[in-house]
XYZ file of C-alpha atoms in Angstrom:
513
model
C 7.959 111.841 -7.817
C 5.474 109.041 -7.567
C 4.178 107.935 -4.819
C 2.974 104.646 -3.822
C -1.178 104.755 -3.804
C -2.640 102.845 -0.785
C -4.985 101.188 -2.891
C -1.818 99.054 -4.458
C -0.865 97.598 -0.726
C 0.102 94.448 -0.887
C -2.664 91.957 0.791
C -2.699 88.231 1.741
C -3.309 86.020 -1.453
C -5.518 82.974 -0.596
C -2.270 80.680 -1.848
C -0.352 82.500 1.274
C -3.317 81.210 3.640
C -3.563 77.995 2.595
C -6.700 78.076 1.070
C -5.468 76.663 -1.824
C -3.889 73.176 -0.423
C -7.584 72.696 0.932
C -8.352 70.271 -1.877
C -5.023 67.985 -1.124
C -5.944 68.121 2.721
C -9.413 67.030 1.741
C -7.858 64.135 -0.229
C -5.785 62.373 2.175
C -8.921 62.536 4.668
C -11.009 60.986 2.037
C -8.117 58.241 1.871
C -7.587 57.137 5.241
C -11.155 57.037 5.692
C -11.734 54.897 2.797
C -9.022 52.949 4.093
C -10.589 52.721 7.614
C -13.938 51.661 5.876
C -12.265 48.862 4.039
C -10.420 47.824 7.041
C -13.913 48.032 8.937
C -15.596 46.002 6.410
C -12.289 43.420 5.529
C -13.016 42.884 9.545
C -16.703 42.741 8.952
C -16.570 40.521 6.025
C -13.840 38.026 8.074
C -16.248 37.905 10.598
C -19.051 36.845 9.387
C -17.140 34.282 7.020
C -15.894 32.656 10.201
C -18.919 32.722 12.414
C -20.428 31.038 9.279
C -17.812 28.530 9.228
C -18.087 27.984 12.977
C -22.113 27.944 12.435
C -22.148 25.459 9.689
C -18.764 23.709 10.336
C -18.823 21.384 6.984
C -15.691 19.473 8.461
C -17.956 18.871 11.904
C -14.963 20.099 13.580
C -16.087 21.810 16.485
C -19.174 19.715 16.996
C -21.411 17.043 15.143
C -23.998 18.155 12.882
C -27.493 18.251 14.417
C -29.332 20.530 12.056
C -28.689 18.775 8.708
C -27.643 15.557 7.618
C -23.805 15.285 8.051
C -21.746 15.862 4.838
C -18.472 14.163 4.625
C -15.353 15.051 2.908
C -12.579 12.202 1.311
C -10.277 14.746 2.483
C -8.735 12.360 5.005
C -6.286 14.923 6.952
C -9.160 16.781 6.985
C -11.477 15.470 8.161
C -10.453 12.472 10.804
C -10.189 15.274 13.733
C -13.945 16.388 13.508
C -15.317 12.398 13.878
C -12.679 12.333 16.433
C -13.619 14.739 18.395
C -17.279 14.800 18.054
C -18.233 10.749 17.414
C -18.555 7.687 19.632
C -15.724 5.336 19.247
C -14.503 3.206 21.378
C -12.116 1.850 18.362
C -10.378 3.028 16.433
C -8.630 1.981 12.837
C -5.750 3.404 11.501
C -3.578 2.710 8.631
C -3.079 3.768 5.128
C -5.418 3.290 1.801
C -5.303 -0.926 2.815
C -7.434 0.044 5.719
C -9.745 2.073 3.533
C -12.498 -0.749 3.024
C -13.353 -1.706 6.698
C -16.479 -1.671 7.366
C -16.634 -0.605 11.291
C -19.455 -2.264 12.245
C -18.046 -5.423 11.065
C -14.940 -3.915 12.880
C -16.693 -3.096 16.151
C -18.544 -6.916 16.094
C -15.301 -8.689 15.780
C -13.665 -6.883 17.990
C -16.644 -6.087 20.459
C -16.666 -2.596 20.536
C -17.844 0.819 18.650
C -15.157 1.237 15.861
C -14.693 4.499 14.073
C -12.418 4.329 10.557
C -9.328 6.379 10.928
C -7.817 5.865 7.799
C -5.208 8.159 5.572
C -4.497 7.304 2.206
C -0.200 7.168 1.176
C -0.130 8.637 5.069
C 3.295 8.060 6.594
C 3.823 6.890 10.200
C 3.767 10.252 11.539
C 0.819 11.113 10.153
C -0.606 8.123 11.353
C 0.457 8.851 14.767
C -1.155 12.737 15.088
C -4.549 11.080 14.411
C -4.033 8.539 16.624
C -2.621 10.652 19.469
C -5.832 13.102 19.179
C -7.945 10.093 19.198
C -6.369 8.799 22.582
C -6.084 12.117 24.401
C -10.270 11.730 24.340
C -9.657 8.964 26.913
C -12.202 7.295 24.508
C -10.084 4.776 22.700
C -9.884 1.146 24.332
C -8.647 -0.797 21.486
C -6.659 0.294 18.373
C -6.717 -1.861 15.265
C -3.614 -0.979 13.455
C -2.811 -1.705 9.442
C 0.718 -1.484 9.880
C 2.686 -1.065 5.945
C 6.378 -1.250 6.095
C 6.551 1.629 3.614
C 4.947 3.997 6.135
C 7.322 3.748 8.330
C 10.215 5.253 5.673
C 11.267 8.963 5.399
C 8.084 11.018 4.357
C 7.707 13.077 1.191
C 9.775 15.748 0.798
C 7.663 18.545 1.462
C 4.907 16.298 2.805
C 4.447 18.230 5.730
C 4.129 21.770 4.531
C -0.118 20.368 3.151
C -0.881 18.325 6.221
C -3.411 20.461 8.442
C -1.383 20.355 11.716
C -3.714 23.422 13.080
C -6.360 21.176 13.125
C -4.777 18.426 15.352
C -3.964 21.183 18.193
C -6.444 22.423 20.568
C -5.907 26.681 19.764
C -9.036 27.895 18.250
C -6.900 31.171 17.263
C -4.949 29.268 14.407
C -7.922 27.307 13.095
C -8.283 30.460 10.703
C -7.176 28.191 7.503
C -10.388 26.595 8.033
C -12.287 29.426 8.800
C -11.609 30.669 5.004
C -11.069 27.281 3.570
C -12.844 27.621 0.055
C -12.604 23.546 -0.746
C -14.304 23.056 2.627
C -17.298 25.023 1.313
C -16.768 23.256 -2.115
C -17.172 20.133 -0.559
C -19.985 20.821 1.820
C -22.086 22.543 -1.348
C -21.478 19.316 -3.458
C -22.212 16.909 -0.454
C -25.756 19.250 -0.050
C -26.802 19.321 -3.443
C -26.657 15.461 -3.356
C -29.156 15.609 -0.435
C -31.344 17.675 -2.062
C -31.111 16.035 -5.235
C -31.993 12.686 -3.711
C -28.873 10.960 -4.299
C -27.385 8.802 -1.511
C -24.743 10.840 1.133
C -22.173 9.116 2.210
C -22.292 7.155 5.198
C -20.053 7.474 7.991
C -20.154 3.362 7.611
C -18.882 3.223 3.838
C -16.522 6.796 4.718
C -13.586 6.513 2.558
C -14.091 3.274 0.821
C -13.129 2.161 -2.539
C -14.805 -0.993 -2.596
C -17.848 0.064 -4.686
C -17.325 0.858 -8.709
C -13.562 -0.643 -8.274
C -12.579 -3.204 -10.860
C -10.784 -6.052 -9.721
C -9.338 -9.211 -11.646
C -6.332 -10.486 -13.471
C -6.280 -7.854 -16.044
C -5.766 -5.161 -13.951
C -3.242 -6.997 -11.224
C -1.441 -8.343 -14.360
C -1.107 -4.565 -16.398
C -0.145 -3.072 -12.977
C 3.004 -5.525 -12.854
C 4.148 -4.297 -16.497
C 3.700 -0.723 -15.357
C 5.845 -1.524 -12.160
C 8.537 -3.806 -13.689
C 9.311 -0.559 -16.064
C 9.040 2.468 -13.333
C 10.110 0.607 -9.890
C 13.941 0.282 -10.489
C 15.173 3.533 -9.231
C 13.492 3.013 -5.525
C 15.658 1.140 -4.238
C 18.767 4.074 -5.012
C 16.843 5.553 -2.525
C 15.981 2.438 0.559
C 16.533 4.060 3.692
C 18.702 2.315 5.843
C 16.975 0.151 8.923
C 18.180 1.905 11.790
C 15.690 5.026 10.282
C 12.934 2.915 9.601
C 13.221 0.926 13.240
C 13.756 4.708 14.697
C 10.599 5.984 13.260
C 8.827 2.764 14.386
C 10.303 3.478 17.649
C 8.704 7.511 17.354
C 5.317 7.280 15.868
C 4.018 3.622 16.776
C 5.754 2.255 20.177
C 6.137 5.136 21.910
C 1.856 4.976 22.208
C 1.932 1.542 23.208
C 4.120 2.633 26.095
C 1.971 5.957 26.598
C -1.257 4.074 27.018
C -0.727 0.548 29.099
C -4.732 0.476 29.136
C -5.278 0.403 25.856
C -5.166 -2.551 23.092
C -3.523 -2.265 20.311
C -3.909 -5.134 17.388
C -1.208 -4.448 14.791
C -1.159 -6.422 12.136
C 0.607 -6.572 8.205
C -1.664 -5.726 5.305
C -1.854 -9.016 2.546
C -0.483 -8.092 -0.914
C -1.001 -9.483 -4.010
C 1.583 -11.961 -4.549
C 3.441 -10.299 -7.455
C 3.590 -7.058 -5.419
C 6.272 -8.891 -3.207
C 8.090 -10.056 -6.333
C 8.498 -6.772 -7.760
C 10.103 -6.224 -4.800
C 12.148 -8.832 -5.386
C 13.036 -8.474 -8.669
C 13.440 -4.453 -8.801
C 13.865 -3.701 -5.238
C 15.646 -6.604 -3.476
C 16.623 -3.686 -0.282
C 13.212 -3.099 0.439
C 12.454 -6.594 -0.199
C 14.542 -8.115 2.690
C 14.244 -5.088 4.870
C 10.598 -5.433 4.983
C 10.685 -9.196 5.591
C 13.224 -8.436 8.856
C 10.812 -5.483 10.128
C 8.193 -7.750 10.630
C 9.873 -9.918 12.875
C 12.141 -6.895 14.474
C 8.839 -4.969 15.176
C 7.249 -8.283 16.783
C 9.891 -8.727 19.329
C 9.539 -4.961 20.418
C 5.484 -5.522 20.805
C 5.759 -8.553 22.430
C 7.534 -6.885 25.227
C 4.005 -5.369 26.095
C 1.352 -7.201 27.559
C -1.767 -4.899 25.718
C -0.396 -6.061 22.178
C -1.341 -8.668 19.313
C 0.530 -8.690 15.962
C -1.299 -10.672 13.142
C 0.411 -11.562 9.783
C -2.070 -11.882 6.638
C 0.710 -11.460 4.037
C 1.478 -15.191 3.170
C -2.303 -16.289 3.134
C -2.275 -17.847 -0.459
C -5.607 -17.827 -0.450
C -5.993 -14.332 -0.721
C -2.330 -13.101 -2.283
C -2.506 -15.382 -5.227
C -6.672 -14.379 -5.740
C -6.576 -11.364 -8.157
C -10.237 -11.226 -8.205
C -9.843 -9.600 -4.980
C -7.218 -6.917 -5.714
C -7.794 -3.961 -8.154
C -3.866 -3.749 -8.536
C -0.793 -5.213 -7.028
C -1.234 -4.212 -3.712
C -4.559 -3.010 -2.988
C -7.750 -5.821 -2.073
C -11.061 -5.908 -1.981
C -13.855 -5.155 1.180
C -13.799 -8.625 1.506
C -10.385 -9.498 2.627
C -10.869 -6.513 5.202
C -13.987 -7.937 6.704
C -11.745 -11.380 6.828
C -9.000 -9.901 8.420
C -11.683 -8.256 11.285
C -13.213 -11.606 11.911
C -9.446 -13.795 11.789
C -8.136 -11.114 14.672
C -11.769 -11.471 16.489
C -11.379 -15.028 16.933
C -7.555 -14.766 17.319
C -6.933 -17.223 14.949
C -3.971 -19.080 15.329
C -3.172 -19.272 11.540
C -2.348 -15.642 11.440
C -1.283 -14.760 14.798
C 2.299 -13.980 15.416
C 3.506 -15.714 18.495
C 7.200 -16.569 19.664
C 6.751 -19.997 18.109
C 5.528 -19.143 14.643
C 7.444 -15.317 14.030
C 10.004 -17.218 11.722
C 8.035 -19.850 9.889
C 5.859 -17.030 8.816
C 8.283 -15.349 7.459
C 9.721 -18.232 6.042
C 6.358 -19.271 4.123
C 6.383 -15.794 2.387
C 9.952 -15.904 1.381
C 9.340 -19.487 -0.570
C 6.146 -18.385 -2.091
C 7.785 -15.059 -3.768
C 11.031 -17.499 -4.583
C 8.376 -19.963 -6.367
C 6.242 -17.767 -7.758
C 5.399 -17.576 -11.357
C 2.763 -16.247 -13.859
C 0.769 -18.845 -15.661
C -0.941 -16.935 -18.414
C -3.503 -14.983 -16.543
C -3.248 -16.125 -12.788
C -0.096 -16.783 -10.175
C 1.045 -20.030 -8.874
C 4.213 -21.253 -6.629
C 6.012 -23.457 -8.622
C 8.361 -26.284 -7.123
C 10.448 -29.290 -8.731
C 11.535 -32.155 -6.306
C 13.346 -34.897 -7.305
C 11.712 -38.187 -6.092
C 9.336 -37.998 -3.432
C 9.708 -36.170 -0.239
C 12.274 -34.401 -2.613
C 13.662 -30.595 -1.399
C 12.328 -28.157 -4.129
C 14.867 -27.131 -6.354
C 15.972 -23.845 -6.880
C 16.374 -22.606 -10.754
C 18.019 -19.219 -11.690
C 15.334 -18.658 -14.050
C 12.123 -20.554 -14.617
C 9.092 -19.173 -17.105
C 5.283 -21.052 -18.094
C 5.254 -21.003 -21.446
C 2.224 -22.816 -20.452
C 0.300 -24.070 -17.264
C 2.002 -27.829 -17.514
C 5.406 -26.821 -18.912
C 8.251 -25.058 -17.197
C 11.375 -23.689 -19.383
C 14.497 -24.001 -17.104
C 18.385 -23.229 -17.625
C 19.495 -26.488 -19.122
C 22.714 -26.759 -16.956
C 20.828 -26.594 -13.516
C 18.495 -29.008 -15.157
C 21.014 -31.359 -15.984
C 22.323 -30.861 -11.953
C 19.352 -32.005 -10.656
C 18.857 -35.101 -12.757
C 22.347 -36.346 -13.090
C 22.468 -36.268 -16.868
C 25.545 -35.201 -18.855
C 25.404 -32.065 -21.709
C 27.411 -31.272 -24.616
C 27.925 -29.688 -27.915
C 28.431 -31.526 -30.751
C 28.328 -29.655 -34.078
C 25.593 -27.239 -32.871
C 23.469 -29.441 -31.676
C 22.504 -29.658 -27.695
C 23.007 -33.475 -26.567
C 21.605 -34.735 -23.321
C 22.334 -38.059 -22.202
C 22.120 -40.352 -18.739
C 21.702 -43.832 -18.454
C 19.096 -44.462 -21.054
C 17.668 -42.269 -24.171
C 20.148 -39.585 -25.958
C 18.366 -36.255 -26.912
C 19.770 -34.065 -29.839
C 18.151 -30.579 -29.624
C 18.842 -27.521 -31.672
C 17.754 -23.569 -30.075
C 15.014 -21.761 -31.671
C 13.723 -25.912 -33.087
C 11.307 -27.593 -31.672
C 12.317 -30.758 -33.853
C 14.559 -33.006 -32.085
C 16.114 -36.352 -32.417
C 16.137 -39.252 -29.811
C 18.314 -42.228 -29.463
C 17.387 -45.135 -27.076
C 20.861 -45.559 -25.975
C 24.264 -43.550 -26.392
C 25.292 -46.681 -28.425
C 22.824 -46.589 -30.775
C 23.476 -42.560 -31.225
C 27.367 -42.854 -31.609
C 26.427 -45.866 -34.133
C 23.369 -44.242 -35.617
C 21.272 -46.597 -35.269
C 17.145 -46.137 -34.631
C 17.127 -42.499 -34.419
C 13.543 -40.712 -33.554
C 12.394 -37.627 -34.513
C 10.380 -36.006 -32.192
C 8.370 -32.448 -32.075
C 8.717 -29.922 -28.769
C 5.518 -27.896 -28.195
C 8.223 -25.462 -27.161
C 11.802 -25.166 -28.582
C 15.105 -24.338 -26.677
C 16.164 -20.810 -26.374
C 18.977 -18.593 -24.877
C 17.870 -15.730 -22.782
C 20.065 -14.045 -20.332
C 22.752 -16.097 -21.471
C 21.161 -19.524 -20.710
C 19.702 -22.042 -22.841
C 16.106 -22.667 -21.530
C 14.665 -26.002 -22.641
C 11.545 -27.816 -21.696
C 11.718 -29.776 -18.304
C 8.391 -31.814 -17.906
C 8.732 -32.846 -22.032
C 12.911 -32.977 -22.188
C 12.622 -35.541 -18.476
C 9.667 -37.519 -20.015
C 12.230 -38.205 -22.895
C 14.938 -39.424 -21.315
C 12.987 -41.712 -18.688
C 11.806 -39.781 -15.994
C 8.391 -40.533 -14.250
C 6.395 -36.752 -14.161
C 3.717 -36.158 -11.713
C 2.002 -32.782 -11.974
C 0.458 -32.307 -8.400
C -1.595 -29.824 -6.569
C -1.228 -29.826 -2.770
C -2.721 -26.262 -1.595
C -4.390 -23.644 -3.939
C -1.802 -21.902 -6.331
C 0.585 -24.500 -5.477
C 1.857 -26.768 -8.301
C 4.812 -29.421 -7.330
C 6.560 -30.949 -10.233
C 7.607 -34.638 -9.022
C 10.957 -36.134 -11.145
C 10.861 -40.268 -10.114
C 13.906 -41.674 -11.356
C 13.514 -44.261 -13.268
C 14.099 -48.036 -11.940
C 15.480 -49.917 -15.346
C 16.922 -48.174 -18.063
């Protein structure tokens, strides 16, 4: 019988004491601890990314630069609250990309103050209103000069708000963290020092956000930015927002400060477009059109209940709508016109000045100009036909310059106005009154002219005669000459100029026939 020897006892293995899971133990130590480390330095690492941003602050948010020369960014949103907060102002300009080329110290003569440019490019009234609250809360702000567009005041972007940098319109440091890690505000500042240290010119707080300098301006560019428009501007007006939205976010964002702040000035006034930047309105938009033109006068009457308001309208100033050497497109103009407008509102001009008395015929002017105006092979010009002197300008469905004397006009309407009969006869166009007979065939510029309709129906003494431009249909209307077609059958022409851009067309009638 065997028996068990005690050398064969069974004795703890170093798997059932746990020596063997040692390694796995180990393991998850080193883990967290590596973990812990990276949290340590992730913390580190923030740290000292944000106490750099707060040391070198390249938006001059928490306090104007001292220890370099300040580096500005075009990033608008960005940075209006730093000069804001940190600058002296005692004005302050707001508005959208038609405010960009003030100058403020031609700003702060006119007006007679320090001004400080404001400005947000395609900004909406709300936006508009953020930058202007911060500004106010300073206590700083005694006058506000106020570009006021009609199309700010619509529905924003969809989505518009999600980008704008709300955190930095607040007064919590704790949620300022975007900017703490805000790579594009390092971009910028790096760009804006290498300049410096290159030599090249910083920008100036003076010329901050201006356009004016390297912009083209002219015909060419006012007249290619019309044939863009009339192809891609028909589809706004599906979506014109109705006038009780636009008059409630008037109501929101601008006249709720007036009311806020009794003490302080504000001078609205309307931004000057080119001239063809109204038609197009017109033409593709006819909503937006009218609703702008009753905005201005509805938005009047609510700041003229306040006594620390001034409204000034610019946008029927032929001299500078119908100029396209001073607009780089159809809506946007030059530094000049902005230094103009400072200096008209310094002296309070009564030209542009919206009172009780003049709200209307303001109005009024602008609406006859866009019904008048034309193009005239590389420049704009208002248009108007009277018949006989002191004569009401006529209205035509359709008018074109074929060149800058001639007008084509529907041939109906022109018979209307000047009493002569029409008809068909055998394809050929015949217009006759009380003296010559005119035969005229579309798409010819050869015509035939009787002194009398005797002598036509008898055939006797018949003319022929060359148009410099023939009859043609378009749009369903036959368009014939007016000043050479009139001149034909007896009518006295004079071509006159009273006012710049403006070209009257004066029919006499004619005494014998």
């Amino acid at each position: 019988m065997s028996m068990t020897s005690p050398s064969t006892k069974s004795t703890p293995t170093a798997n059932s004491l746990g020596v063997s899971s040692s390694p796995a133990r180990n393991k998850r130590r080193s883990g967290r601890r590596m973990i812990l480390q990276f949290f340590i330095l992730s913390v580190v690492f923030a740290v000292l990314v944000g106490g750099l941003t707060y040391v070198l602050d390249p938006l001059q948010y928490y306090r104007k630069s001292t220890w370099y020369s300040p580096v500005f960014t075009s990033e608008q949103r960005y940075q209006n609250p730093g000069l804001v907060r940190n600058y002296s102002y005692d004005t302050i300009i707001l508005g959208t990309s038609m405010t960009e080329n003030f100058l403020p110290s031609v700003v702060g003569e006119a007006l007679g103050g320090q001004a400080i440019k404001l400005s947000m490019r395609g900004s909406t009234a709300d936006e508009q209103y953020k930058i202007a609250s911060l500004a106010l809360e300073t206590g700083k702000v005694k006058k506000v000069l106020w570009g006021l567009d009609y199309f700010a005041l619509k529905d924003p972007d969809e989505g518009a708000d999600a980008f704008f940098p709300a955190y930095l319109y607040d007064d919590k440091w704790w949620n300022d963290y975007p900017y703490w890690f805000s790579y594009s505000a390092y971009e910028n500042f790096a760009k804006g020092m290498l300049k410096q240290l290159s030599g090249q010119p910083g920008q100036d707080i003076e010329h901050l956000y201006s356009w004016h300098y390297g912009t083209k301006y002219g015909s060419k560019e006012v007249l290619q930015a019309y044939d863009r428009a009339r192809n891609t501007e028909y589809y706004f007006g599906v979506n014109e927002e109705p006038m009780e939205r636009v008059q409630d976010h008037f109501n929101t964002y601008v006249l709720s400060l007036v009311e806020r702040y009794p003490d302080v000035e504000f001078i609205v006034y309307y931004p000057p477009y080119s001239i063809l930047r109204q038609k197009l309105w017109l033409d593709t938009n006819p909503a937006r059109y009218h609703n702008q033109l009753e905005m201005k006068t509805w938005m009047f009457e609510q700041f003229n209940r306040y006594e620390n308001t001034q409204v000034y309208d610019f946008q029927a100033e032929s001299d500078w709508t119908y100029d396209f050497t001073q607009f780089k497109d159809l809506s946007h103009h030059s530094q000049d016109i902005n230094s103009r407008i400072a200096r008209a509102i310094g002296e309070e001009d009564e030209r542009y000045k919206v009172t009780v008395d003049n709200v209307a015929a303001l109005t009024e002017r602008l609406a006859k100009q866009v019904n008048t105006v034309m193009i005239a092979g590389d420049e704009a010009r208002s248009v108007e036909v009277l018949l006989g002197e002191g004569g009401n300008p006529q209205v035509f469905s359709s008018v074109t310059l074929p060149d800058k004397e001639e007008l084509m006009v529907p041939v109906k309407e022109f018979a209307s106005l000047t009493g002569i009969t029409t008809a068909v006869d055998r394809g050929k166009l015949i217009l006759s009154g009380k003296g010559p007979v005119v035969e005229m065939v579309v798409d010819s510029k050869r015509i035939m002219v009787s002194k009398s309709k005797e002598d036509r129906i008898h055939g006797i003494a018949k003319s022929e005669m060359t148009l410099a431009h023939h009859p043609y249909i378009a749009g369903g209307k036959t368009m014939i000459p007016l000043v050479a077609t009139a001149g034909i059958l007896g009518y006295e022409i004079q071509i006159r100029n009273p006012a710049p851009y403006t070209y009257q067309y004066v029919l006499s009638l004619p005494l014998r026939q």
